[in-house]
Structures are given as structure tokens and as C-alpha cells.
Tab-separated table of C-alpha atoms and ligand atoms in Angstrom:
chain	number	residue	atom	x	y	z
A	1	MET	CA	19.745	28.797	30.342
A	2	LYS	CA	22.879	29.150	28.202
A	3	ALA	CA	23.374	32.710	26.965
A	4	ASN	CA	23.211	31.858	23.249
A	5	LYS	CA	20.001	29.800	23.416
A	6	THR	CA	17.810	32.579	22.026
A	7	SER	CA	19.988	33.042	18.936
A	8	ILE	CA	19.815	29.373	17.913
A	9	TYR	CA	17.065	27.981	15.701
A	10	ASN	CA	16.622	24.228	15.692
A	11	PHE	CA	15.046	22.888	12.486
A	12	GLY	CA	15.192	19.233	13.582
A	13	ALA	CA	12.287	17.046	12.442
A	14	GLY	CA	11.841	15.448	15.862
A	15	PRO	CA	13.048	15.564	18.512
A	16	ALA	CA	12.229	19.153	17.650
A	17	CYS	CA	12.606	22.522	19.326
A	18	LEU	CA	10.493	23.355	22.364
A	19	PRO	CA	9.173	26.851	23.127
A	20	LEU	CA	11.678	28.838	25.232
A	21	GLU	CA	8.889	29.692	27.647
A	22	VAL	CA	8.204	25.990	28.217
A	23	LEU	CA	11.907	25.246	28.719
A	24	ALA	CA	12.045	28.020	31.327
A	25	GLN	CA	8.989	26.596	33.100
A	26	ILE	CA	10.527	23.112	33.151
A	27	ARG	CA	13.722	24.497	34.666
A	28	GLU	CA	11.747	26.293	37.352
A	29	ASP	CA	9.609	23.260	38.172
A	30	ILE	CA	12.300	20.594	38.194
A	31	PRO	CA	13.572	20.882	41.776
A	32	ASP	CA	10.186	21.037	43.467
A	33	TRP	CA	7.077	20.260	41.448
A	34	TYR	CA	5.022	18.745	44.233
A	35	ASP	CA	5.642	18.385	47.923
A	36	GLY	CA	9.423	18.854	47.597
A	37	MET	CA	9.765	16.341	44.749
A	38	SER	CA	10.556	16.770	41.070
A	39	VAL	CA	7.994	15.704	38.484
A	40	MET	CA	10.211	12.725	37.635
A	41	GLU	CA	9.902	11.336	41.149
A	42	VAL	CA	6.186	11.602	41.784
A	43	SER	CA	3.902	8.547	41.551
A	44	HIS	CA	1.933	8.299	38.339
A	45	ARG	CA	-1.134	7.512	40.452
A	46	SER	CA	-0.791	10.508	42.791
A	47	PRO	CA	-3.582	13.125	42.957
A	48	LYS	CA	-1.180	15.715	41.486
A	49	VAL	CA	-0.653	13.578	38.362
A	50	MET	CA	-4.377	12.812	38.133
A	51	ASP	CA	-5.031	16.575	38.195
A	52	MET	CA	-2.468	17.102	35.474
A	53	LEU	CA	-4.111	14.370	33.407
A	54	SER	CA	-7.550	15.944	33.641
A	55	GLY	CA	-5.974	19.294	32.661
A	56	ILE	CA	-4.411	17.626	29.611
A	57	GLU	CA	-7.754	16.172	28.614
A	58	SER	CA	-9.697	19.411	28.970
A	59	ASP	CA	-7.021	21.564	27.271
A	60	LEU	CA	-6.762	19.141	24.360
A	61	LYS	CA	-10.550	18.982	24.009
A	62	GLN	CA	-10.691	22.749	23.997
A	63	LEU	CA	-7.904	23.108	21.426
A	64	LEU	CA	-9.142	20.470	18.987
A	65	LYS	CA	-12.863	20.527	19.832
A	66	ILE	CA	-12.851	16.777	20.392
A	67	PRO	CA	-16.397	15.366	20.685
A	68	ASP	CA	-17.339	13.438	23.851
A	69	GLU	CA	-17.591	10.072	22.091
A	70	PHE	CA	-13.804	10.000	21.722
A	71	ALA	CA	-11.348	8.535	24.229
A	72	ILE	CA	-8.038	10.340	24.739
A	73	LEU	CA	-5.234	7.868	25.435
A	74	LEU	CA	-1.590	8.483	26.288
A	75	MET	CA	0.380	5.465	25.167
A	76	GLN	CA	4.013	4.401	24.720
A	77	GLY	CA	6.035	2.851	21.900
A	78	GLY	CA	5.945	5.834	19.566
A	79	ALA	CA	3.752	6.277	16.524
A	80	ARG	CA	5.321	3.126	15.125
A	81	ALA	CA	3.624	1.060	17.834
A	82	GLN	CA	0.284	2.382	16.568
A	83	PHE	CA	1.012	0.924	13.117
A	84	SER	CA	0.273	-2.420	14.865
A	85	GLY	CA	-2.009	-1.037	17.591
A	86	VAL	CA	-4.571	0.280	15.127
A	87	PRO	CA	-5.312	-2.990	13.258
A	88	LEU	CA	-5.027	-5.051	16.455
A	89	ASN	CA	-7.614	-2.957	18.260
A	90	LEU	CA	-9.947	-2.041	15.423
A	91	SER	CA	-10.078	-4.757	12.810
A	92	PHE	CA	-10.937	-7.966	14.665
A	93	LEU	CA	-14.625	-7.936	13.661
A	94	ASN	CA	-14.031	-6.387	10.236
A	95	PRO	CA	-10.486	-7.077	9.042
A	96	MET	CA	-10.739	-5.081	5.779
A	97	ALA	CA	-8.619	-1.951	6.017
A	98	ASP	CA	-7.515	0.384	3.229
A	99	TYR	CA	-4.247	2.315	3.212
A	100	LEU	CA	-3.266	5.399	1.222
A	101	VAL	CA	0.502	5.493	0.657
A	102	THR	CA	1.955	8.969	0.171
A	103	GLY	CA	5.479	8.574	1.553
A	104	PHE	CA	7.809	6.715	3.883
A	105	TRP	CA	5.578	6.704	6.966
A	106	SER	CA	2.295	5.650	5.374
A	107	ASP	CA	4.180	2.925	3.488
A	108	LEU	CA	5.567	1.604	6.760
A	109	ALA	CA	2.129	1.751	8.395
A	110	PHE	CA	0.687	-0.251	5.479
A	111	HIS	CA	3.352	-2.966	5.677
A	112	GLU	CA	2.940	-3.277	9.433
A	113	GLY	CA	-0.870	-3.288	9.094
A	114	LYS	CA	-0.687	-6.192	6.632
A	115	LYS	CA	0.583	-8.438	9.419
A	116	TYR	CA	-2.686	-8.096	11.314
A	117	CYS	CA	-5.517	-7.525	8.868
A	118	ASN	CA	-6.640	-7.673	5.266
A	119	ALA	CA	-4.864	-4.437	4.384
A	120	GLN	CA	-4.932	-3.087	0.864
A	121	MET	CA	-3.168	-0.111	-0.634
A	122	VAL	CA	-5.673	2.147	-2.417
A	123	ALA	CA	-3.058	4.298	-4.156
A	124	THR	CA	0.633	5.084	-3.931
A	125	GLY	CA	2.838	7.976	-4.998
A	126	LEU	CA	5.884	5.662	-5.216
A	127	ASN	CA	6.155	5.854	-9.018
A	128	GLU	CA	6.573	9.634	-8.703
A	129	ASN	CA	9.091	9.236	-5.865
A	130	PHE	CA	6.415	10.508	-3.499
A	131	SER	CA	6.523	13.956	-5.034
A	132	THR	CA	2.746	14.051	-5.471
A	133	VAL	CA	-0.447	12.229	-4.444
A	134	PRO	CA	-2.516	10.253	-6.990
A	135	PRO	CA	-5.840	12.051	-7.627
A	136	GLU	CA	-8.517	10.930	-5.195
A	137	GLU	CA	-10.852	9.721	-7.967
A	138	THR	CA	-8.254	7.059	-8.893
A	139	TRP	CA	-7.969	5.545	-5.392
A	140	GLU	CA	-9.232	1.964	-5.226
A	141	CYS	CA	-11.145	2.144	-1.967
A	142	ARG	CA	-13.147	-0.960	-1.091
A	143	ASP	CA	-16.814	-0.958	-0.109
A	144	GLY	CA	-17.055	-2.439	3.345
A	145	ALA	CA	-13.523	-1.520	4.479
A	146	LEU	CA	-13.552	-0.551	8.134
A	147	TYR	CA	-11.125	2.310	7.775
A	148	LEU	CA	-8.878	4.241	5.439
A	149	HIS	CA	-5.477	4.871	6.976
A	150	PHE	CA	-3.476	7.887	5.797
A	151	THR	CA	-0.595	10.042	6.973
A	152	ASP	CA	-1.744	13.637	6.947
A	153	ASN	CA	1.776	15.028	6.773
A	154	GLU	CA	4.685	12.975	5.445
A	155	THR	CA	7.555	14.274	7.540
A	156	ILE	CA	10.383	12.933	5.357
A	157	HIS	CA	8.993	13.547	1.862
A	158	GLY	CA	7.450	16.902	2.844
A	159	LEU	CA	3.897	16.251	1.597
A	160	GLU	CA	0.736	17.260	3.380
A	161	LEU	CA	-2.820	16.483	2.288
A	162	PRO	CA	-4.723	19.745	1.724
A	163	HIS	CA	-7.863	18.174	3.241
A	164	PHE	CA	-8.980	14.853	4.738
A	165	PRO	CA	-9.986	12.205	2.160
A	166	ILE	CA	-13.610	12.411	1.048
A	167	GLN	CA	-14.045	8.720	0.222
A	168	GLY	CA	-12.722	5.475	1.624
A	169	GLY	CA	-13.618	3.158	4.501
A	170	ALA	CA	-16.295	3.616	7.077
A	171	TRP	CA	-13.842	5.660	9.151
A	172	LEU	CA	-10.682	7.659	8.656
A	173	VAL	CA	-7.599	6.672	10.652
A	174	CYS	CA	-4.959	9.340	10.534
A	175	ASP	CA	-1.308	9.589	11.517
A	176	MET	CA	-0.926	13.257	12.525
A	177	THR	CA	2.467	12.855	14.174
A	178	SER	CA	3.929	15.856	12.400
A	179	ASN	CA	0.949	18.162	12.020
A	180	ILE	CA	-1.303	17.761	15.036
A	181	LEU	CA	-2.173	21.106	16.682
A	182	THR	CA	-1.403	22.951	13.443
A	183	LYS	CA	-4.965	23.065	12.134
A	184	PRO	CA	-8.558	22.508	13.254
A	185	ILE	CA	-9.878	18.944	12.806
A	186	ASP	CA	-13.282	17.865	11.524
A	187	PHE	CA	-14.029	14.748	13.594
A	188	SER	CA	-17.187	13.725	11.722
A	189	ARG	CA	-15.476	10.915	9.749
A	190	ILE	CA	-12.580	10.308	12.110
A	191	GLY	CA	-12.279	6.888	13.717
A	192	LEU	CA	-8.843	7.460	15.188
A	193	ILE	CA	-5.967	9.937	15.182
A	194	TYR	CA	-2.527	9.220	16.571
A	195	ALA	CA	0.607	11.286	17.013
A	196	SER	CA	3.838	10.708	18.856
A	197	ALA	CA	4.907	13.650	20.947
A	198	GLN	CA	8.429	14.632	19.940
A	199	LYS	CA	7.426	17.083	17.206
A	200	ASN	CA	4.506	19.190	18.293
A	201	LEU	CA	3.409	17.754	21.635
A	202	GLY	CA	6.627	17.782	23.640
A	203	ILE	CA	9.209	15.040	23.918
A	204	ALA	CA	9.658	11.404	22.869
A	205	GLY	CA	8.164	8.739	25.115
A	206	MET	CA	4.455	9.339	24.704
A	207	THR	CA	1.966	8.859	21.875
A	208	LEU	CA	-1.417	10.488	21.809
A	209	VAL	CA	-4.330	8.372	20.524
A	210	ILE	CA	-7.743	9.956	20.050
A	211	VAL	CA	-10.226	7.209	19.241
A	212	ARG	CA	-13.966	6.776	18.814
A	213	ARG	CA	-15.027	4.594	21.757
A	214	SER	CA	-17.470	2.535	19.688
A	215	LEU	CA	-14.517	1.144	17.684
A	216	ILE	CA	-12.460	-0.260	20.552
A	217	THR	CA	-14.756	-2.827	22.125
A	218	HIS	CA	-13.426	-5.872	20.227
A	219	PRO	CA	-9.631	-5.946	20.128
A	220	HIS	CA	-7.887	-8.980	18.683
A	221	PRO	CA	-7.512	-11.477	21.586
A	222	LEU	CA	-3.723	-11.422	21.144
A	223	THR	CA	-3.471	-7.636	21.500
A	224	PRO	CA	-0.794	-6.986	24.134
A	225	SER	CA	-2.395	-5.372	27.178
A	226	THR	CA	0.069	-2.493	26.910
A	227	MET	CA	-1.434	-1.721	23.472
A	228	ASN	CA	-5.079	-2.334	24.336
A	229	TYR	CA	-7.048	0.879	23.772
A	230	GLU	CA	-10.061	-0.220	25.812
A	231	LEU	CA	-7.866	-1.064	28.770
A	232	PHE	CA	-6.069	2.281	28.506
A	233	ASP	CA	-9.388	4.100	28.315
A	234	LYS	CA	-10.751	2.316	31.385
A	235	SER	CA	-7.555	2.910	33.373
A	236	GLN	CA	-7.177	6.557	32.283
A	237	SER	CA	-3.877	5.676	30.581
A	238	LEU	CA	-2.545	4.425	33.922
A	239	TYR	CA	-2.401	0.721	33.093
A	240	ASN	CA	1.363	0.583	33.611
A	241	THR	CA	3.916	3.052	34.995
A	242	ALA	CA	3.360	6.195	32.993
A	243	PRO	CA	6.114	8.458	31.581
A	244	VAL	CA	5.069	11.308	33.862
A	245	PHE	CA	7.755	13.722	32.692
A	246	CYS	CA	6.542	13.386	29.056
A	247	TRP	CA	2.998	14.015	30.241
A	248	TYR	CA	4.145	17.063	32.177
A	249	VAL	CA	5.890	18.531	29.089
A	250	PHE	CA	2.773	17.761	27.037
A	251	ALA	CA	0.635	19.586	29.621
A	252	GLN	CA	2.925	22.632	29.370
A	253	ILE	CA	2.809	22.583	25.565
A	254	LEU	CA	-0.987	22.508	25.571
A	255	LYS	CA	-1.157	25.504	27.915
A	256	TRP	CA	1.402	27.360	25.808
A	257	THR	CA	-0.593	26.577	22.631
A	258	LEU	CA	-3.786	27.892	24.249
A	259	ARG	CA	-2.048	31.059	25.514
A	260	ASN	CA	-0.695	31.741	22.053
A	261	GLY	CA	-3.916	31.653	20.069
A	262	GLY	CA	-4.688	27.926	19.668
A	263	VAL	CA	-4.705	25.878	16.486
A	264	GLU	CA	-6.222	28.669	14.371
A	265	HIS	CA	-3.210	30.867	15.129
A	266	PHE	CA	-0.712	28.079	14.441
A	267	ALA	CA	-2.488	27.129	11.196
A	268	LYS	CA	-1.765	30.623	9.856
A	269	LEU	CA	1.733	30.764	11.290
A	270	SER	CA	2.714	27.372	9.830
A	271	LYS	CA	1.733	28.526	6.369
A	272	GLN	CA	3.527	31.837	6.782
A	273	LYS	CA	6.781	30.229	7.979
A	274	THR	CA	7.050	27.584	5.272
A	275	GLN	CA	5.951	30.032	2.562
A	276	LEU	CA	9.020	32.165	3.359
A	277	ILE	CA	11.222	29.176	2.488
A	278	TYR	CA	9.199	28.048	-0.553
A	279	ASP	CA	9.406	31.613	-1.926
A	280	ILE	CA	13.197	31.571	-1.678
A	281	ILE	CA	13.360	28.150	-3.353
A	282	ASP	CA	10.957	29.110	-6.152
A	283	LYS	CA	12.919	32.158	-7.201
A	284	SER	CA	16.300	30.510	-6.733
A	285	ASN	CA	18.749	29.036	-9.222
A	286	ILE	CA	20.496	26.855	-6.668
A	287	TYR	CA	17.786	25.244	-4.458
A	288	VAL	CA	15.005	22.825	-5.446
A	289	ASN	CA	12.033	21.312	-3.661
A	290	PRO	CA	10.653	18.197	-5.394
A	291	VAL	CA	7.047	18.351	-4.147
A	292	ASP	CA	3.993	19.165	-6.262
A	293	PRO	CA	2.990	22.636	-4.930
A	294	LYS	CA	-0.573	21.363	-4.212
A	295	TYR	CA	0.826	18.990	-1.582
A	296	ARG	CA	3.662	20.988	-0.097
A	297	SER	CA	3.886	20.503	3.638
A	298	ARG	CA	3.340	23.456	5.985
A	299	LEU	CA	5.700	21.812	8.484
A	300	ASN	CA	8.614	20.099	6.739
A	301	VAL	CA	10.372	21.636	3.751
A	302	PRO	CA	12.816	19.233	2.074
A	303	PHE	CA	15.153	20.892	-0.405
A	304	SER	CA	18.422	20.186	-2.092
A	305	LEU	CA	21.153	22.171	-3.771
A	306	ILE	CA	21.320	21.621	-7.515
A	307	ASP	CA	25.094	21.421	-7.144
A	308	GLU	CA	25.256	18.548	-4.653
A	309	LYS	CA	28.888	19.310	-3.862
A	310	LYS	CA	27.756	22.563	-2.210
A	311	GLU	CA	25.422	20.855	0.256
A	312	ALA	CA	28.029	20.097	2.920
A	313	GLN	CA	29.240	23.713	2.780
A	314	PHE	CA	25.650	25.003	3.017
A	315	LEU	CA	24.932	22.864	6.075
A	316	GLU	CA	28.217	23.767	7.735
A	317	GLU	CA	27.729	27.516	7.231
A	318	ALA	CA	24.085	27.308	8.332
A	319	ASN	CA	25.141	25.501	11.482
A	320	ARG	CA	27.731	28.188	12.238
A	321	ALA	CA	25.027	30.825	11.727
A	322	GLY	CA	22.931	29.107	14.445
A	323	LEU	CA	20.573	27.306	12.048
A	324	LYS	CA	20.711	23.771	13.419
A	325	GLN	CA	19.749	20.273	12.274
A	326	LEU	CA	19.005	21.112	8.636
A	327	LYS	CA	20.383	17.868	7.223
A	328	GLY	CA	17.722	15.890	5.338
A	329	HIS	CA	16.619	12.385	6.328
A	330	LYS	CA	19.070	9.731	5.139
A	331	ILE	CA	16.571	8.032	2.812
A	332	VAL	CA	16.080	11.180	0.704
A	333	GLY	CA	19.285	13.112	1.463
A	334	GLY	CA	19.548	16.864	0.879
A	335	CYS	CA	18.328	19.341	3.479
A	336	ARG	CA	15.087	19.687	5.406
A	337	ALA	CA	13.702	22.551	7.455
A	338	SER	CA	11.109	21.376	9.975
A	339	MET	CA	9.062	24.123	11.544
A	340	TYR	CA	6.500	22.984	14.079
A	341	ASN	CA	4.604	25.322	16.387
A	342	ALA	CA	7.580	26.100	18.629
A	343	MET	CA	9.581	27.539	15.720
A	344	PRO	CA	8.978	31.304	15.758
A	345	LEU	CA	8.465	33.310	12.573
A	346	GLU	CA	11.889	34.895	13.244
A	347	GLY	CA	13.497	31.455	12.888
A	348	ALA	CA	11.951	30.912	9.455
A	349	GLN	CA	12.949	34.456	8.472
A	350	ALA	CA	16.536	33.831	9.642
A	351	LEU	CA	16.707	30.706	7.476
A	352	ALA	CA	15.191	32.492	4.464
A	353	ASN	CA	17.736	35.314	4.836
A	354	PHE	CA	20.590	32.861	5.171
A	355	MET	CA	19.508	30.918	2.053
A	356	GLN	CA	19.280	34.115	0.061
A	357	GLU	CA	22.674	35.371	1.239
A	358	PHE	CA	24.269	31.996	0.514
A	359	GLU	CA	22.911	32.096	-3.029
A	360	GLU	CA	24.152	35.672	-3.557
A	361	ARG	CA	27.605	34.692	-2.315
A	362	GLU	CA	27.624	31.709	-4.656
A	363	LYS	CA	26.668	33.884	-7.621
A	364	ALA	CA	29.405	36.362	-6.820
A	365	SER	CA	32.106	33.696	-6.434
B	401	LIG	C1	4.445	10.925	10.254
B	401	LIG	C2	5.231	10.036	11.167
B	401	LIG	N1	4.689	8.875	11.567
B	401	LIG	C3	5.335	8.047	12.395
B	401	LIG	C4	6.589	8.355	12.879
B	401	LIG	C5	7.288	7.411	13.821
B	401	LIG	O1	7.271	7.973	15.092
B	401	LIG	P1	8.004	7.288	16.336
B	401	LIG	O2	9.467	7.428	16.107
B	401	LIG	O3	7.492	8.064	17.503
B	401	LIG	O4	7.582	5.857	16.375
B	401	LIG	C6	7.199	9.551	12.501
B	401	LIG	C7	8.542	9.901	13.004
B	401	LIG	O5	9.162	10.850	12.604
B	401	LIG	C8	6.493	10.417	11.621
B	401	LIG	O6	7.028	11.573	11.220
């Protein structure tokens, strides 16, 4: 590993930083993972991969306390593929599906969903530039809708729902791409959860789908086989050639998460890390965060400098100080600090210190 690796903190929103311990394990395993071969060369149907797969399933069940009636699927095409996969697989018998729109990603999911089912938006935060969520009592949920789709954490706008919706649909369908493994999950109303891997589950190339088996028996007849949940369940996610290296990284991440205190530990840590940054912003005269404090994300903190002309300088100096990938998403601009489980508390503290010092320097100049 390069000498300076430990002094760099990567705040990228995904691909995001991986735990140093996991990177070290990958390096050790690469040349000879099984029988003289690297993990990238071994058949996806080999006993070694099957073992790894059952380890993934049991570690994930242990971490999230997933009930037995749920299938755990490892799919491809990113979370975006699930924007189509969900309605294709779930809504053939009952095509009424409600969507809560709280930011860029849930809006995209809604527009994709509309292609395949009778999708209706129950509420949107668009008029407030996605800085808050309309109160739940104003949502127009329909009786008889099969599911309510929502994005638990909006990665770009930096909003997270403080709890799962109480009303809406027979089942909840939740995009947890940017906050899975950061809090315990109550599965009682969950129909399906999906999350692509490149934030908190490893690297791009794999999407986790956790779905109630009773909902996947009647896919739309035109559902591509590569997106068919029932087929993936029956074939243990081995319908086509699997991205074994992504699975291997995922397996390492799960073990690392278990070793480090599980989701309860990371729930506390996530709050602690982002609070350090929100505290700096709230007492500052130069930084702002646009989000209603009730919905502030514990994972992604978007912020901007009141004097926009200073932003490039801020990002440049942060980069030189080892604080990487802080530029905000192009649709909202500004800066964004993403801190998933692999970001240590020291990283958040280093950013908080840097922001404070930058402000003091600005005041003095
Ligand atoms: C909440 C959320 N949903 C969906 C996506 C899309 O994921 P992918 O690029 O894996 O399709 C992202 C990507 O950042 C995301 O943050």
C-alpha cells in the first residue's frame, strides 16, 4: 500500500472509500485465493464461491435480522436497474404503485416506474428544492396500491427520512443504496429493499435486493430474465456469470461490519460523524447546508460557501490537505461530504478541523 494512504480521507459519494483493513485483505488474497487462482479467475459455480455466497447470506441475515420469508438476491445493473426491476417483478397482478419523491433519486425511480405500472406520486419536495419532506399527513397515498416506493437517503440532496413511512401501499419498497448497514431495519412492512454496492457494500457491479418471496411469483411476462427476481432466487443469484470479485469484496465488508460492532455501532457512528460537520456549518458565517434539520442525512452532507467564488479555493486546499472528492454533485453544485461506514471518525474530525481553520483564515484575511 502507498505510504500516504492512511493520511488521505476520501469523501466521495460512491464509489466511496473502503476500510483499510479490507483493502489489505484484498491485496493479500489477490494472488492466490483458491487453489493457486485469484478470486477474479475462479468459476462462479465453484464450491469456493458457493461457500462464499452462503457466508454472505448468513452474515447479512445476522447483521440486518432479515426474516426467513425474504430472498436475498445479488443482481447487476446498479440500483437504476431496480427502478425498472421493481415494477416489472411486483406489479403485474396489481399495477397500482405509489411513489414518494424527496430528491433526485426517488424522482428518477418514479419516472422509470411510470413506464411499467400505474405509478402515482404521493408527495414531492420539488417546490422546496428538495430541502424538506412534505408532512406525512399530506401524502396522497391510494387505498389498494401494492407498494409505496421511497428513497430512505437522498444521496445528492442530503435528506434522510427519520423513520420508515407509517402509511401508504400494502408494502414498503425502499431504495437504501446510500444508507444500508447504517441502522437496524424493521422488516414488518417491507416488501423489498435494494441497494447498489459502491457506497456501503463494496464496489460497483453488484446490487443487493432483499425481497419478500410472496411478492415475486408473478413477474410481467416481458421481464428480462436477467432482471427476474424469482429466477435469481431459484438459481441462488447464479443465473448468468456472476461478478465474483464484487461478491468477494461484499463478503469482506460484511465480515468487517460484524467485527466492528454491526449496524448498531455504525448507526451511532454515522450520527456522530455528520454531526461534527453540521455543528461547524451551524455556527459558521461562511458555510450553509440547505436541508431542514429534521431530515438531515447521517451519510451525505451537502454544503456550499456563501461566497461562491471561494468554493474552488476551498476544494483545492482541502484536496491538498488530503480531504478528497468533496465536490458536490453537478446538479446541485457546492460541496458534499459523504461518510459511509468505512469513513473513520478521525476523517470527519479532520474535515471539521479543516473547515474551521479555513473559516478562521478567511476572517483574518
Ligand atoms: C439513492 C441512490 N439510488 C440509486 C442510485 C443509482 O445507483 P447506480 O449508479 O448503482 O445505478 C444512487 C447512486 O448514487 C443513489 O445514491
